Amino acid sequence: GDSVTQMEGPVTLSEEAFLTINCTYTATGYPSLFWYVQYPGEGLQLLLKATKADDKGSNKGFEATYRKETTSFHLEKGSVQVSDSAVYFCALESGGTSYGKLTFGQGTILTVHP
Amino acid sequence: DAGVIQSPRHEVTEMGQEVTLRCKPISGHDYLFWYRQTMMRGLELLIYFNNNVPIDDSGMPEDRFSAKMPNASFSTLKIQPSEPRDSAVYFCASSYRQGLNEQFFGPGTRLTVL
């Protein structure tokens, strides 16, 4: 079945550091890929998405590229801020009979210090 | 739009009691999801509906859990009887078929079963 694996956390960085959170997936067909973010005490919200191979999703300085050959969708940001401290979830939607259903990774806690 | 609305935001109950969680999806959305989040198990999909019809309830942990969606603007998740291991944050999310699978999450209900 479908699955998503994220790098182990927590990740602790200083402000303005470079961020990478690795995400790899297993799915049938050609899934759509997502990154969701959860700020403390809130529900998840969509950060960015990519629907086909080689697409790059971007939002708020975050980027991720859909790599079909390596089945990966790594999240990157060039310069993190304290306000980026949150939990980040990689997810996929494989369509077909599972249309609309997201499979989430386990989440990666990011803490950014001033 | 007010977003996905969940009630109550916090619920504390004793083992054996019935618990009912409520969700109002965003108007016009035709998919509704119930998730459970814990530190040990991460984010788990319990059940989801399309046009008020349950599509996949394979994530419902056992017969003590039930979910209904009597109309397009309301859903409930019921636990009877509740147990301490049911303590978690329960999220409701909604989406619409034409929305490229972005799920909009509610703020969650934090359930504590003593």
mmCIF file of C-alpha atoms in Angstrom:
data_model
loop_
_atom_site.group_PDB
_atom_site.id
_atom_site.type_symbol
_atom_site.label_atom_id
_atom_site.label_comp_id
_atom_site.label_asym_id
_atom_site.label_seq_id
_atom_site.Cartn_x
_atom_site.Cartn_y
_atom_site.Cartn_z
ATOM 1 C CA GLY A 1 0.000 0.000 0.000
ATOM 2 C CA ASP A 2 0.870 3.675 -0.008
ATOM 3 C CA SER A 3 3.361 4.958 2.536
ATOM 4 C CA VAL A 4 5.382 8.068 3.341
ATOM 5 C CA THR A 5 8.646 8.152 5.282
ATOM 6 C CA GLN A 6 10.076 11.358 6.730
ATOM 7 C CA MET A 7 13.407 12.019 8.329
ATOM 8 C CA GLU A 8 13.526 11.538 12.068
ATOM 9 C CA GLY A 9 13.163 14.616 14.183
ATOM 10 C CA PRO A 10 13.280 16.809 16.026
ATOM 11 C CA VAL A 11 15.292 19.242 13.949
ATOM 12 C CA THR A 12 16.799 22.217 15.756
ATOM 13 C CA LEU A 13 18.284 25.127 13.810
ATOM 14 C CA SER A 14 19.430 28.662 14.373
ATOM 15 C CA GLU A 15 17.641 31.497 12.631
ATOM 16 C CA GLU A 16 18.764 32.007 9.001
ATOM 17 C CA ALA A 17 20.085 28.433 8.707
ATOM 18 C CA PHE A 18 19.299 26.235 5.710
ATOM 19 C CA LEU A 19 16.581 23.646 6.172
ATOM 20 C CA THR A 20 16.101 20.258 4.555
ATOM 21 C CA ILE A 21 13.493 17.735 5.648
ATOM 22 C CA ASN A 22 13.666 14.507 3.683
ATOM 23 C CA CYS A 23 10.578 12.705 2.465
ATOM 24 C CA THR A 24 10.332 9.517 0.404
ATOM 25 C CA TYR A 25 7.225 7.661 -0.646
ATOM 26 C CA THR A 26 5.874 4.371 -1.931
ATOM 27 C CA ALA A 27 2.759 4.461 -4.064
ATOM 28 C CA THR A 28 1.094 2.895 -7.059
ATOM 29 C CA GLY A 29 0.689 5.021 -10.141
ATOM 30 C CA TYR A 30 1.488 8.705 -10.110
ATOM 31 C CA PRO A 31 0.530 10.283 -6.799
ATOM 32 C CA SER A 32 0.164 13.939 -5.952
ATOM 33 C CA LEU A 33 2.537 15.073 -3.192
ATOM 34 C CA PHE A 34 2.031 17.587 -0.406
ATOM 35 C CA TRP A 35 3.689 19.258 2.541
ATOM 36 C CA TYR A 36 1.433 20.295 5.400
ATOM 37 C CA VAL A 37 2.477 22.378 8.423
ATOM 38 C CA GLN A 38 1.019 22.316 11.930
ATOM 39 C CA TYR A 39 1.710 25.269 14.214
ATOM 40 C CA PRO A 40 1.364 24.758 17.972
ATOM 41 C CA GLY A 41 -2.234 24.262 19.052
ATOM 42 C CA GLU A 42 -3.624 24.350 15.525
ATOM 43 C CA GLY A 43 -4.782 21.993 12.810
ATOM 44 C CA LEU A 44 -2.699 21.169 9.755
ATOM 45 C CA GLN A 45 -2.615 23.551 6.816
ATOM 46 C CA LEU A 46 -1.350 23.048 3.304
ATOM 47 C CA LEU A 47 2.124 24.488 2.724
ATOM 48 C CA LEU A 48 2.787 23.413 -0.863
ATOM 49 C CA LYS A 49 1.995 20.697 -3.379
ATOM 50 C CA ALA A 50 3.127 19.119 -6.659
ATOM 51 C CA THR A 51 0.974 16.978 -8.896
ATOM 52 C CA LYS A 52 3.399 15.497 -11.416
ATOM 53 C CA ALA A 53 7.038 14.547 -11.836
ATOM 54 C CA ASP A 54 9.565 17.408 -11.879
ATOM 55 C CA ASP A 55 6.983 19.902 -10.619
ATOM 56 C CA LYS A 56 8.255 22.272 -7.940
ATOM 57 C CA GLY A 57 5.886 23.446 -5.237
ATOM 58 C CA SER A 58 6.733 26.631 -3.393
ATOM 59 C CA ASN A 59 5.224 28.856 -0.719
ATOM 60 C CA LYS A 60 6.524 31.223 1.990
ATOM 61 C CA GLY A 61 10.132 30.560 0.932
ATOM 62 C CA PHE A 62 9.723 26.777 1.165
ATOM 63 C CA GLU A 63 10.274 24.588 -1.893
ATOM 64 C CA ALA A 64 9.980 20.913 -2.775
ATOM 65 C CA THR A 65 10.529 19.143 -6.100
ATOM 66 C CA TYR A 66 8.664 15.981 -7.139
ATOM 67 C CA ARG A 67 11.404 13.472 -8.010
ATOM 68 C CA LYS A 68 9.864 10.361 -9.522
ATOM 69 C CA GLU A 69 13.194 8.618 -10.126
ATOM 70 C CA THR A 70 14.087 8.754 -6.434
ATOM 71 C CA THR A 71 10.466 8.758 -5.155
ATOM 72 C CA SER A 72 11.257 11.796 -3.055
ATOM 73 C CA PHE A 73 9.771 15.186 -2.191
ATOM 74 C CA HIS A 74 12.279 16.874 0.115
ATOM 75 C CA LEU A 75 11.319 20.166 1.747
ATOM 76 C CA GLU A 76 13.868 23.009 1.693
ATOM 77 C CA LYS A 77 14.136 26.598 2.846
ATOM 78 C CA GLY A 78 17.166 28.782 2.420
ATOM 79 C CA SER A 79 16.833 30.832 5.610
ATOM 80 C CA VAL A 80 14.528 29.751 8.407
ATOM 81 C CA GLN A 81 12.871 32.058 10.912
ATOM 82 C CA VAL A 82 11.721 31.502 14.473
ATOM 83 C CA SER A 83 8.153 31.660 13.171
ATOM 84 C CA ASP A 84 8.807 28.513 11.069
ATOM 85 C CA SER A 85 8.917 26.423 14.248
ATOM 86 C CA ALA A 86 6.201 23.833 13.709
ATOM 87 C CA VAL A 87 5.578 20.203 12.778
ATOM 88 C CA TYR A 88 5.911 19.404 9.064
ATOM 89 C CA PHE A 89 4.079 16.512 7.407
ATOM 90 C CA CYS A 90 4.759 15.028 4.009
ATOM 91 C CA ALA A 91 1.732 13.398 2.358
ATOM 92 C CA LEU A 92 0.574 11.772 -0.852
ATOM 93 C CA GLU A 93 -2.723 11.168 -2.630
ATOM 94 C CA SER A 94 -2.700 8.346 -5.139
ATOM 95 C CA GLY A 95 -6.104 8.865 -6.718
ATOM 96 C CA GLY A 96 -8.219 6.129 -8.200
ATOM 97 C CA THR A 97 -10.398 4.450 -5.591
ATOM 98 C CA SER A 98 -8.499 6.406 -2.924
ATOM 99 C CA TYR A 99 -9.310 9.784 -4.460
ATOM 100 C CA GLY A 100 -9.228 12.480 -1.806
ATOM 101 C CA LYS A 101 -7.541 10.292 0.802
ATOM 102 C CA LEU A 102 -4.139 11.508 2.011
ATOM 103 C CA THR A 103 -1.436 9.242 3.401
ATOM 104 C CA PHE A 104 0.732 11.199 5.864
ATOM 105 C CA GLY A 105 4.253 10.684 7.104
ATOM 106 C CA GLN A 106 4.956 10.697 10.817
ATOM 107 C CA GLY A 107 5.780 14.392 10.982
ATOM 108 C CA THR A 108 9.042 16.212 11.702
ATOM 109 C CA ILE A 109 9.277 18.716 14.546
ATOM 110 C CA LEU A 110 11.266 21.820 13.623
ATOM 111 C CA THR A 111 12.493 24.255 16.285
ATOM 112 C CA VAL A 112 14.256 27.449 15.227
ATOM 113 C CA HIS A 113 16.195 29.431 17.829
ATOM 114 C CA PRO A 114 16.975 33.154 17.563
ATOM 115 C CA ASP B 1 -15.908 31.442 5.391
ATOM 116 C CA ALA B 2 -15.375 30.463 9.012
ATOM 117 C CA GLY B 3 -13.381 27.375 8.146
ATOM 118 C CA VAL B 4 -13.948 23.916 9.583
ATOM 119 C CA ILE B 5 -15.605 24.161 12.983
ATOM 120 C CA GLN B 6 -15.147 21.544 15.677
ATOM 121 C CA SER B 7 -16.731 21.263 19.084
ATOM 122 C CA PRO B 8 -15.941 20.939 21.848
ATOM 123 C CA ARG B 9 -12.327 22.151 21.763
ATOM 124 C CA HIS B 10 -11.523 20.270 24.935
ATOM 125 C CA GLU B 11 -13.271 17.305 26.504
ATOM 126 C CA VAL B 12 -12.401 15.583 29.748
ATOM 127 C CA THR B 13 -14.399 12.514 30.654
ATOM 128 C CA GLU B 14 -14.172 9.379 32.719
ATOM 129 C CA MET B 15 -13.581 5.909 31.408
ATOM 130 C CA GLY B 16 -16.790 4.242 30.311
ATOM 131 C CA GLN B 17 -18.593 7.444 29.388
ATOM 132 C CA GLU B 18 -19.909 8.232 25.919
ATOM 133 C CA VAL B 19 -18.134 10.987 24.025
ATOM 134 C CA THR B 20 -19.471 12.808 20.963
ATOM 135 C CA LEU B 21 -17.284 15.055 18.852
ATOM 136 C CA ARG B 22 -18.839 17.372 16.293
ATOM 137 C CA CYS B 23 -17.707 18.875 13.031
ATOM 138 C CA LYS B 24 -19.090 21.402 10.587
ATOM 139 C CA PRO B 25 -17.199 21.321 7.269
ATOM 140 C CA ILE B 26 -16.662 24.266 4.970
ATOM 141 C CA SER B 27 -19.764 24.972 2.930
ATOM 142 C CA GLY B 28 -19.580 23.384 -0.526
ATOM 143 C CA HIS B 29 -16.995 20.789 0.397
ATOM 144 C CA ASP B 30 -17.990 17.230 -0.502
ATOM 145 C CA TYR B 31 -15.323 15.288 1.394
ATOM 146 C CA LEU B 32 -15.041 15.044 5.175
ATOM 147 C CA PHE B 33 -12.279 13.316 7.109
ATOM 148 C CA TRP B 34 -11.801 12.345 10.750
ATOM 149 C CA TYR B 35 -8.228 11.980 12.052
ATOM 150 C CA ARG B 36 -6.706 11.106 15.401
ATOM 151 C CA GLN B 37 -3.299 12.440 16.486
ATOM 152 C CA THR B 38 -1.163 11.060 19.309
ATOM 153 C CA MET B 39 2.530 11.225 20.116
ATOM 154 C CA MET B 40 2.875 7.457 19.807
ATOM 155 C CA ARG B 41 0.950 6.832 16.593
ATOM 156 C CA GLY B 42 1.152 10.191 14.848
ATOM 157 C CA LEU B 43 -1.710 11.256 12.579
ATOM 158 C CA GLU B 44 -4.163 8.471 11.718
ATOM 159 C CA LEU B 45 -7.096 8.638 9.314
ATOM 160 C CA LEU B 46 -10.129 7.114 11.009
ATOM 161 C CA ILE B 47 -12.855 7.474 8.393
ATOM 162 C CA TYR B 48 -13.840 9.666 5.478
ATOM 163 C CA PHE B 49 -17.045 10.557 3.700
ATOM 164 C CA ASN B 50 -17.872 11.694 0.182
ATOM 165 C CA ASN B 51 -21.246 13.371 -0.312
ATOM 166 C CA ASN B 52 -22.248 12.210 3.182
ATOM 167 C CA VAL B 53 -21.522 8.538 2.396
ATOM 168 C CA PRO B 54 -18.738 6.718 4.292
ATOM 169 C CA ILE B 55 -16.079 5.673 1.784
ATOM 170 C CA ASP B 56 -13.366 4.139 3.943
ATOM 171 C CA ASP B 57 -13.677 3.323 7.631
ATOM 172 C CA SER B 58 -10.735 0.946 7.805
ATOM 173 C CA GLY B 59 -8.977 3.243 10.248
ATOM 174 C CA MET B 60 -11.692 3.097 12.879
ATOM 175 C CA PRO B 61 -9.978 1.293 15.738
ATOM 176 C CA GLU B 62 -12.858 -0.838 16.966
ATOM 177 C CA ASP B 63 -16.592 -1.071 17.389
ATOM 178 C CA ARG B 64 -16.542 1.482 20.166
ATOM 179 C CA PHE B 65 -16.020 4.138 17.506
ATOM 180 C CA SER B 66 -18.754 5.247 15.125
ATOM 181 C CA ALA B 67 -19.157 8.208 12.780
ATOM 182 C CA LYS B 68 -22.136 9.687 11.014
ATOM 183 C CA MET B 69 -22.765 12.420 8.503
ATOM 184 C CA PRO B 70 -26.520 13.055 8.410
ATOM 185 C CA ASN B 71 -26.179 16.010 6.053
ATOM 186 C CA ALA B 72 -23.579 18.009 4.153
ATOM 187 C CA SER B 73 -22.979 20.432 6.994
ATOM 188 C CA PHE B 74 -22.579 18.191 10.027
ATOM 189 C CA SER B 75 -20.728 15.096 11.182
ATOM 190 C CA THR B 76 -20.210 13.355 14.505
ATOM 191 C CA LEU B 77 -17.633 10.952 15.851
ATOM 192 C CA LYS B 78 -18.821 8.945 18.824
ATOM 193 C CA ILE B 79 -16.856 6.802 21.244
ATOM 194 C CA GLN B 80 -18.822 4.503 23.491
ATOM 195 C CA PRO B 81 -17.588 3.455 25.957
ATOM 196 C CA SER B 82 -14.487 5.611 26.133
ATOM 197 C CA GLU B 83 -11.158 4.304 27.411
ATOM 198 C CA PRO B 84 -7.969 6.100 28.566
ATOM 199 C CA ARG B 85 -6.155 4.954 25.390
ATOM 200 C CA ASP B 86 -8.621 7.031 23.365
ATOM 201 C CA SER B 87 -7.022 10.196 24.734
ATOM 202 C CA ALA B 88 -5.799 12.154 21.705
ATOM 203 C CA VAL B 89 -6.460 15.188 19.567
ATOM 204 C CA TYR B 90 -9.194 14.490 17.019
ATOM 205 C CA PHE B 91 -9.222 16.540 13.825
ATOM 206 C CA CYS B 92 -11.918 16.985 11.269
ATOM 207 C CA ALA B 93 -10.972 18.117 7.756
ATOM 208 C CA SER B 94 -12.900 18.843 4.584
ATOM 209 C CA SER B 95 -12.098 19.249 0.916
ATOM 210 C CA TYR B 96 -13.815 19.480 -2.440
ATOM 211 C CA ARG B 97 -13.213 17.431 -5.541
ATOM 212 C CA GLN B 98 -12.226 20.370 -7.691
ATOM 213 C CA GLY B 99 -9.834 21.748 -5.092
ATOM 214 C CA LEU B 100 -6.777 19.704 -6.040
ATOM 215 C CA ASN B 101 -7.015 17.718 -2.836
ATOM 216 C CA GLU B 102 -6.226 20.482 -0.371
ATOM 217 C CA GLN B 103 -7.731 19.421 2.935
ATOM 218 C CA PHE B 104 -8.771 22.154 5.340
ATOM 219 C CA PHE B 105 -8.370 21.134 8.953
ATOM 220 C CA GLY B 106 -10.342 22.244 11.953
ATOM 221 C CA PRO B 107 -8.618 23.289 15.191
ATOM 222 C CA GLY B 108 -9.135 19.858 16.743
ATOM 223 C CA THR B 109 -10.749 18.479 19.888
ATOM 224 C CA ARG B 110 -8.400 17.478 22.677
ATOM 225 C CA LEU B 111 -9.940 14.470 24.405
ATOM 226 C CA THR B 112 -8.763 13.250 27.778
ATOM 227 C CA VAL B 113 -10.249 10.069 29.190
ATOM 228 C CA LEU B 114 -9.449 9.552 32.863
#
